[in-house]
Amino acid sequence: MEDYNNLDPTIKFSVLSRWFLTSLAAANTASACDPEIATTLASEPCQGYAIAEFLNFLDSDFFNQDFLSNIQNIDYKSDYRIKLINLKRVVAAILNYYEQVMEKGFSDDFQNNYLFIPDHVQEIIEDKTNYKHRAMLLQLILGIAVNNADQVALIMSLEPEDQGIVAACINHLMSGQVEVEDSNQENDNRDNHENADHSDNSINNDLQNNSPQKSTKSPYRNKTSKSPRNFQNNENDSSSEHNNSIS
């Protein structure tokens, strides 16, 4: 097995991209079946709606139609602002899934050095050469996919070298995970909570720049619901404005 820390981010991103595109095709998602979108994904797989469709395929109870309806299905030709909002919503829902369904958080060290969070979305949209964070996002998706038996079989069908890198990414992700109770305790003991300020309301602020921040909880610390519905309801106040800005 490859040593994760010795892998070049470009190589990690390339291998994880191949896995993701193969998985999309196997899942027969609408994005994968559209030739124009598939061409776009080949050069930039970190597209919000394509990821959302794949998550819905993996767990349609959590990543349900309510979740999909909050992700604009115009990501590929949309402007910067819509891409930013779309991907931030997807990333926040992924992190919620780790805590609420998988009951896993991440250690402080992993959060500080490896975890992809909504704040990183702007970086990967603005900088197409930011392979480190792109790979980190695909790694989070991979961590959900490996709970699906068909996805495990698909990984086993990859080229041996790609299998080794994917396995290294899975093991690295697992090494940073802690039980939710332990993770919450770590965060309660922090002296400085600034790094945890990634609430769902920060996404609303992208839509309403003058709206006040109402919460300092990170999106993967939301314990009030067992589905993403609660996350989406937090955005209801601004969804109509968002839709009007697109039309």
Short mmCIF file of N, CA and C in Angstrom, two decimals, residues 12 19 24-25 38 57 71 105 132 138 142 167 176-177 186 192 198 202 213 221-222 245:
data_model
loop_
_atom_site.label_atom_id
_atom_site.label_comp_id
_atom_site.label_asym_id
_atom_site.label_seq_id
_atom_site.Cartn_x
_atom_site.Cartn_y
_atom_site.Cartn_z
N LYS A 12 -2.74 12.00 -6.22
CA LYS A 12 -3.94 11.64 -5.44
C LYS A 12 -5.20 12.14 -6.15
N TRP A 19 -11.46 7.34 -10.08
CA TRP A 19 -12.41 6.55 -9.31
C TRP A 19 -13.78 7.20 -9.32
N LEU A 24 -19.47 7.46 -10.96
CA LEU A 24 -20.62 8.18 -11.51
C LEU A 24 -21.23 7.41 -12.67
N ALA A 25 -20.36 6.91 -13.55
CA ALA A 25 -20.84 6.15 -14.71
C ALA A 25 -21.55 4.88 -14.26
N ALA A 38 -20.55 15.31 -18.91
CA ALA A 38 -19.49 14.32 -18.71
C ALA A 38 -18.14 14.86 -19.18
N PHE A 57 -27.39 8.71 -4.78
CA PHE A 57 -27.30 7.31 -5.18
C PHE A 57 -26.81 6.45 -4.01
N ILE A 71 -29.66 22.12 -4.39
CA ILE A 71 -28.44 22.24 -5.18
C ILE A 71 -28.85 22.60 -6.59
N GLY A 105 -16.54 11.92 13.95
CA GLY A 105 -15.98 13.25 13.82
C GLY A 105 -14.54 13.10 13.39
N LYS A 132 -4.42 19.72 -3.85
CA LYS A 132 -4.47 19.24 -2.47
C LYS A 132 -5.91 19.23 -1.96
N LEU A 138 -12.64 14.82 -2.70
CA LEU A 138 -12.95 13.50 -3.26
C LEU A 138 -12.71 12.40 -2.24
N LEU A 142 -15.24 9.50 -1.05
CA LEU A 142 -14.80 8.10 -1.04
C LEU A 142 -15.12 7.44 0.30
N ALA A 167 -6.75 2.86 -1.52
CA ALA A 167 -6.70 2.23 -0.20
C ALA A 167 -5.96 3.11 0.80
N GLY A 176 -8.01 9.54 10.83
CA GLY A 176 -8.34 10.84 11.40
C GLY A 176 -9.70 10.89 12.07
N GLN A 177 -10.44 9.78 12.00
CA GLN A 177 -11.79 9.77 12.55
C GLN A 177 -11.80 9.40 14.02
N GLU A 186 -13.32 17.00 22.38
CA GLU A 186 -12.14 17.73 21.94
C GLU A 186 -12.49 19.18 21.66
N ASN A 192 -9.62 28.20 21.76
CA ASN A 192 -9.96 29.11 20.67
C ASN A 192 -10.88 28.39 19.70
N HIS A 198 -17.75 27.29 11.05
CA HIS A 198 -18.13 26.95 9.67
C HIS A 198 -19.60 26.57 9.63
N SER A 202 -23.07 30.48 7.33
CA SER A 202 -22.04 31.11 6.52
C SER A 202 -22.38 30.97 5.04
N GLN A 213 -24.53 36.55 11.28
CA GLN A 213 -24.19 35.15 11.60
C GLN A 213 -24.95 34.75 12.86
N ARG A 221 -21.24 19.54 13.33
CA ARG A 221 -21.57 19.45 14.76
C ARG A 221 -23.09 19.59 14.95
N ASN A 222 -23.87 19.48 13.90
CA ASN A 222 -25.31 19.66 14.02
C ASN A 222 -25.95 18.36 14.49
N SER A 245 -32.08 35.55 -7.98
CA SER A 245 -30.80 36.04 -8.53
C SER A 245 -30.38 35.25 -9.74
#
